[in-house]
Amino acid sequence: MSDHLPLGEEQAGGGSAGTVTGADEDGPGGSFDYDAELRLHNEHFRAAARVGPRDRVLDIGCGTGQTTREAAAVAVEGNAVGVDISERMLERARRITDELGFSNITYEQADAQAHRFPPSHFDLCISRFGTMFFADPHAAFSNIGRALRPGARLVLLVWQSSDRNEWASAIQQALSAEPSAPTAPASGPDPFSLANPAVTEGVLTGAGFTDVGFTDVHEPVYYGPDAASAFDAVGHLWQVKESLTGLDAATAEQRRARLRAVLAAHDTGDGVYFDSRAWIVTARRP
C-alpha cells in the first residue's frame, strides 16, 4: 500500500511503489501482488508510454518487472532496462523474464538518483509509481535526463493528493487509536510528493525537461478477490505491521477487527477495491 499507500513498496529513489510503501514479499506466491493491485492503472500507463519497436527503454522503479517486460515485448528491435533498489524484487523479475524467454531485457540494482547511466542513450524513460521517494528529486530527474537522448520522452505514473486517494486514509484510520479523528500524514517516505502539478512541473523543468503535461487517471486499486484474502495480503505490509507493533493483545485485535470491517465494506463481490486518483505525467528531453 507502493504502487499506494494504495499499499506501497520501496522507500528510496528508483524503488517501485504501490499503495502503502513497503512490504515483505511481492507478486503471485508472495504476500502482496502489486501488479494485480494496479492492473487498471497499468492499462492507462501502457497506452501513454507508446513504446516503439526500436525504442531503448529505461524503467525506473521496475519492481518485479511487469512494465519492463511489457515495454520489451513491443521494443522488439530495441531493448528495456529495468532499475530498482530492491534486489529481492529484481530476483523475481529476472526469474519471470527468463521463464518467458526475453532476450532484450536487463535489470540493474541501482538508485536512479545517482546511478551512472550511459549518457544520451535511451529513447524513453517510464516509471509506474517509482519516482515519488527520491531524497533529491531535482538531482534524480537531472540524472535521468542525462541518460536520455535529445527528443526522448518521459512518462510517469504518480499518485495525486492523499485526499483524492481513499486507500490513503481508510486503512490508516482503521488502525489508528482514534479512527474517527482526521487522518494525520504518515511518517516516512511520501507517496504523494509529486501530487501537485505545479510542484512536479517545476521539478521537471528545473531538471531540463520541457512540454510537461498531466492526465488524470481515476481507477480503483485492487486488494484481493474477497475480504479475507485482502486482510491476509495487507497484513504483510510494513505500515500495517508497524501500527500493531507494541500493542497489547486486546488493542491489536480491536484494530485488526476494524481493518477486517473496512476491507469487508469495500468487497464488491468481484474483489476488494478502494478509490484512487493518479497522474500520468509526460515530458520531453529537449
PDB file of N, CA, C and O in Angstrom, residues 33-39 42-43 45-46 59 62-73 93 96-97 102 105 107 126 128:
ATOM      1  N   ASP A  33       0.422  -8.640  -4.275  1.00  0.00           N
ATOM      2  CA  ASP A  33       0.628  -8.628  -5.719  1.00  0.00           C
ATOM      3  C   ASP A  33       0.388  -7.216  -6.242  1.00  0.00           C
ATOM      4  O   ASP A  33      -0.736  -6.813  -6.509  1.00  0.00           O
ATOM      5  N   TYR A  34       1.459  -6.442  -6.392  1.00  0.00           N
ATOM      6  CA  TYR A  34       1.326  -5.061  -6.841  1.00  0.00           C
ATOM      7  C   TYR A  34       0.808  -4.969  -8.273  1.00  0.00           C
ATOM      8  O   TYR A  34       0.092  -4.025  -8.616  1.00  0.00           O
ATOM      9  N   ASP A  35       1.190  -5.913  -9.108  1.00  0.00           N
ATOM     10  CA  ASP A  35       0.716  -5.871 -10.490  1.00  0.00           C
ATOM     11  C   ASP A  35      -0.800  -6.014 -10.544  1.00  0.00           C
ATOM     12  O   ASP A  35      -1.478  -5.332 -11.321  1.00  0.00           O
ATOM     13  N   ALA A  36      -1.345  -6.916  -9.719  1.00  0.00           N
ATOM     14  CA  ALA A  36      -2.802  -7.063  -9.668  1.00  0.00           C
ATOM     15  C   ALA A  36      -3.445  -5.810  -9.088  1.00  0.00           C
ATOM     16  O   ALA A  36      -4.471  -5.336  -9.580  1.00  0.00           O
ATOM     17  N   GLU A  37      -2.843  -5.267  -8.049  1.00  0.00           N
ATOM     18  CA  GLU A  37      -3.382  -4.078  -7.410  1.00  0.00           C
ATOM     19  C   GLU A  37      -3.531  -2.932  -8.407  1.00  0.00           C
ATOM     20  O   GLU A  37      -4.505  -2.177  -8.374  1.00  0.00           O
ATOM     21  N   LEU A  38      -2.577  -2.816  -9.320  1.00  0.00           N
ATOM     22  CA  LEU A  38      -2.507  -1.663 -10.226  1.00  0.00           C
ATOM     23  C   LEU A  38      -2.922  -2.004 -11.652  1.00  0.00           C
ATOM     24  O   LEU A  38      -2.626  -1.253 -12.580  1.00  0.00           O
ATOM     25  N   ARG A  39      -3.650  -3.083 -11.835  1.00  0.00           N
ATOM     26  CA  ARG A  39      -3.901  -3.542 -13.201  1.00  0.00           C
ATOM     27  C   ARG A  39      -4.706  -2.536 -14.019  1.00  0.00           C
ATOM     28  O   ARG A  39      -4.462  -2.383 -15.231  1.00  0.00           O
ATOM     29  N   ASN A  42      -2.466   0.323 -14.907  1.00  0.00           N
ATOM     30  CA  ASN A  42      -1.437  -0.082 -15.858  1.00  0.00           C
ATOM     31  C   ASN A  42      -1.911   0.020 -17.304  1.00  0.00           C
ATOM     32  O   ASN A  42      -1.112   0.281 -18.208  1.00  0.00           O
ATOM     33  N   GLU A  43      -3.198  -0.177 -17.536  1.00  0.00           N
ATOM     34  CA  GLU A  43      -3.713  -0.060 -18.905  1.00  0.00           C
ATOM     35  C   GLU A  43      -3.540   1.363 -19.423  1.00  0.00           C
ATOM     36  O   GLU A  43      -3.134   1.582 -20.574  1.00  0.00           O
ATOM     37  N   PHE A  45      -1.321   3.514 -18.271  1.00  0.00           N
ATOM     38  CA  PHE A  45       0.114   3.767 -18.337  1.00  0.00           C
ATOM     39  C   PHE A  45       0.731   3.188 -19.597  1.00  0.00           C
ATOM     40  O   PHE A  45       1.521   3.842 -20.291  1.00  0.00           O
ATOM     41  N   ARG A  46       0.365   1.957 -19.935  1.00  0.00           N
ATOM     42  CA  ARG A  46       0.902   1.306 -21.128  1.00  0.00           C
ATOM     43  C   ARG A  46       0.522   2.081 -22.383  1.00  0.00           C
ATOM     44  O   ARG A  46       1.348   2.266 -23.289  1.00  0.00           O
ATOM     45  N   ASP A  59      13.297   1.816 -17.404  1.00  0.00           N
ATOM     46  CA  ASP A  59      12.152   1.679 -16.494  1.00  0.00           C
ATOM     47  C   ASP A  59      12.644   1.892 -15.069  1.00  0.00           C
ATOM     48  O   ASP A  59      13.351   1.053 -14.502  1.00  0.00           O
ATOM     49  N   CYS A  62      11.308  -0.501 -11.354  1.00  0.00           N
ATOM     50  CA  CYS A  62      10.622  -1.535 -12.140  1.00  0.00           C
ATOM     51  C   CYS A  62      10.004  -2.627 -11.296  1.00  0.00           C
ATOM     52  O   CYS A  62       9.171  -3.400 -11.789  1.00  0.00           O
ATOM     53  N   GLY A  63      10.396  -2.738 -10.021  1.00  0.00           N
ATOM     54  CA  GLY A  63       9.831  -3.783  -9.175  1.00  0.00           C
ATOM     55  C   GLY A  63      10.085  -5.167  -9.735  1.00  0.00           C
ATOM     56  O   GLY A  63      11.219  -5.505 -10.091  1.00  0.00           O
ATOM     57  N   THR A  64       9.051  -5.969  -9.861  1.00  0.00           N
ATOM     58  CA  THR A  64       9.208  -7.331 -10.383  1.00  0.00           C
ATOM     59  C   THR A  64       9.139  -7.388 -11.907  1.00  0.00           C
ATOM     60  O   THR A  64       9.075  -8.459 -12.477  1.00  0.00           O
ATOM     61  N   GLY A  65       9.159  -6.232 -12.555  1.00  0.00           N
ATOM     62  CA  GLY A  65       9.431  -6.182 -13.984  1.00  0.00           C
ATOM     63  C   GLY A  65       8.268  -6.236 -14.944  1.00  0.00           C
ATOM     64  O   GLY A  65       8.479  -6.354 -16.150  1.00  0.00           O
ATOM     65  N   GLN A  66       7.034  -6.120 -14.463  1.00  0.00           N
ATOM     66  CA  GLN A  66       5.914  -6.195 -15.399  1.00  0.00           C
ATOM     67  C   GLN A  66       6.012  -5.116 -16.469  1.00  0.00           C
ATOM     68  O   GLN A  66       5.871  -5.393 -17.665  1.00  0.00           O
ATOM     69  N   THR A  67       6.238  -3.866 -16.066  1.00  0.00           N
ATOM     70  CA  THR A  67       6.274  -2.774 -17.037  1.00  0.00           C
ATOM     71  C   THR A  67       7.498  -2.879 -17.939  1.00  0.00           C
ATOM     72  O   THR A  67       7.432  -2.499 -19.112  1.00  0.00           O
ATOM     73  N   THR A  68       8.591  -3.408 -17.421  1.00  0.00           N
ATOM     74  CA  THR A  68       9.781  -3.619 -18.243  1.00  0.00           C
ATOM     75  C   THR A  68       9.503  -4.646 -19.325  1.00  0.00           C
ATOM     76  O   THR A  68       9.859  -4.459 -20.494  1.00  0.00           O
ATOM     77  N   ARG A  69       8.858  -5.743 -18.945  1.00  0.00           N
ATOM     78  CA  ARG A  69       8.560  -6.800 -19.918  1.00  0.00           C
ATOM     79  C   ARG A  69       7.550  -6.324 -20.958  1.00  0.00           C
ATOM     80  O   ARG A  69       7.661  -6.663 -22.144  1.00  0.00           O
ATOM     81  N   GLU A  70       6.563  -5.537 -20.530  1.00  0.00           N
ATOM     82  CA  GLU A  70       5.588  -5.024 -21.494  1.00  0.00           C
ATOM     83  C   GLU A  70       6.260  -4.093 -22.493  1.00  0.00           C
ATOM     84  O   GLU A  70       5.930  -4.112 -23.689  1.00  0.00           O
ATOM     85  N   ALA A  71       7.211  -3.298 -22.029  1.00  0.00           N
ATOM     86  CA  ALA A  71       7.947  -2.429 -22.948  1.00  0.00           C
ATOM     87  C   ALA A  71       8.796  -3.251 -23.907  1.00  0.00           C
ATOM     88  O   ALA A  71       8.809  -3.006 -25.120  1.00  0.00           O
ATOM     89  N   ALA A  72       9.493  -4.244 -23.386  1.00  0.00           N
ATOM     90  CA  ALA A  72      10.368  -5.064 -24.226  1.00  0.00           C
ATOM     91  C   ALA A  72       9.586  -5.870 -25.247  1.00  0.00           C
ATOM     92  O   ALA A  72      10.082  -6.153 -26.345  1.00  0.00           O
ATOM     93  N   ALA A  73       8.354  -6.253 -24.907  1.00  0.00           N
ATOM     94  CA  ALA A  73       7.531  -7.023 -25.841  1.00  0.00           C
ATOM     95  C   ALA A  73       7.194  -6.213 -27.087  1.00  0.00           C
ATOM     96  O   ALA A  73       6.973  -6.780 -28.164  1.00  0.00           O
ATOM     97  N   ALA A  93      11.993 -10.539 -10.832  1.00  0.00           N
ATOM     98  CA  ALA A  93      11.880 -10.010 -12.191  1.00  0.00           C
ATOM     99  C   ALA A  93      12.733 -10.828 -13.158  1.00  0.00           C
ATOM    100  O   ALA A  93      12.275 -11.185 -14.258  1.00  0.00           O
ATOM    101  N   ILE A  96      11.132 -14.394 -13.741  1.00  0.00           N
ATOM    102  CA  ILE A  96       9.980 -14.372 -14.645  1.00  0.00           C
ATOM    103  C   ILE A  96      10.423 -14.092 -16.075  1.00  0.00           C
ATOM    104  O   ILE A  96       9.954 -14.725 -17.031  1.00  0.00           O
ATOM    105  N   THR A  97      11.346 -13.160 -16.224  1.00  0.00           N
ATOM    106  CA  THR A  97      11.831 -12.788 -17.557  1.00  0.00           C
ATOM    107  C   THR A  97      12.502 -13.970 -18.241  1.00  0.00           C
ATOM    108  O   THR A  97      12.288 -14.215 -19.437  1.00  0.00           O
ATOM    109  N   PHE A 102      12.576 -13.760 -22.682  1.00  0.00           N
ATOM    110  CA  PHE A 102      13.007 -12.468 -23.222  1.00  0.00           C
ATOM    111  C   PHE A 102      14.523 -12.429 -23.362  1.00  0.00           C
ATOM    112  O   PHE A 102      15.256 -12.891 -22.492  1.00  0.00           O
ATOM    113  N   ILE A 105      16.067  -7.737 -22.400  1.00  0.00           N
ATOM    114  CA  ILE A 105      15.837  -7.089 -21.106  1.00  0.00           C
ATOM    115  C   ILE A 105      17.046  -7.318 -20.204  1.00  0.00           C
ATOM    116  O   ILE A 105      17.592  -8.425 -20.141  1.00  0.00           O
ATOM    117  N   TYR A 107      18.276  -6.079 -16.026  1.00  0.00           N
ATOM    118  CA  TYR A 107      17.868  -5.442 -14.782  1.00  0.00           C
ATOM    119  C   TYR A 107      19.106  -5.011 -14.011  1.00  0.00           C
ATOM    120  O   TYR A 107      20.124  -5.721 -13.991  1.00  0.00           O
ATOM    121  N   ILE A 126      10.284   5.356 -18.521  1.00  0.00           N
ATOM    122  CA  ILE A 126       8.981   5.127 -17.926  1.00  0.00           C
ATOM    123  C   ILE A 126       9.139   4.832 -16.438  1.00  0.00           C
ATOM    124  O   ILE A 126      10.198   4.378 -15.992  1.00  0.00           O
ATOM    125  N   ARG A 128       6.279   3.514 -13.285  1.00  0.00           N
ATOM    126  CA  ARG A 128       4.949   3.321 -12.693  1.00  0.00           C
ATOM    127  C   ARG A 128       5.082   3.361 -11.182  1.00  0.00           C
ATOM    128  O   ARG A 128       5.497   2.409 -10.543  1.00  0.00           O
TER     129      ARG A 128
END
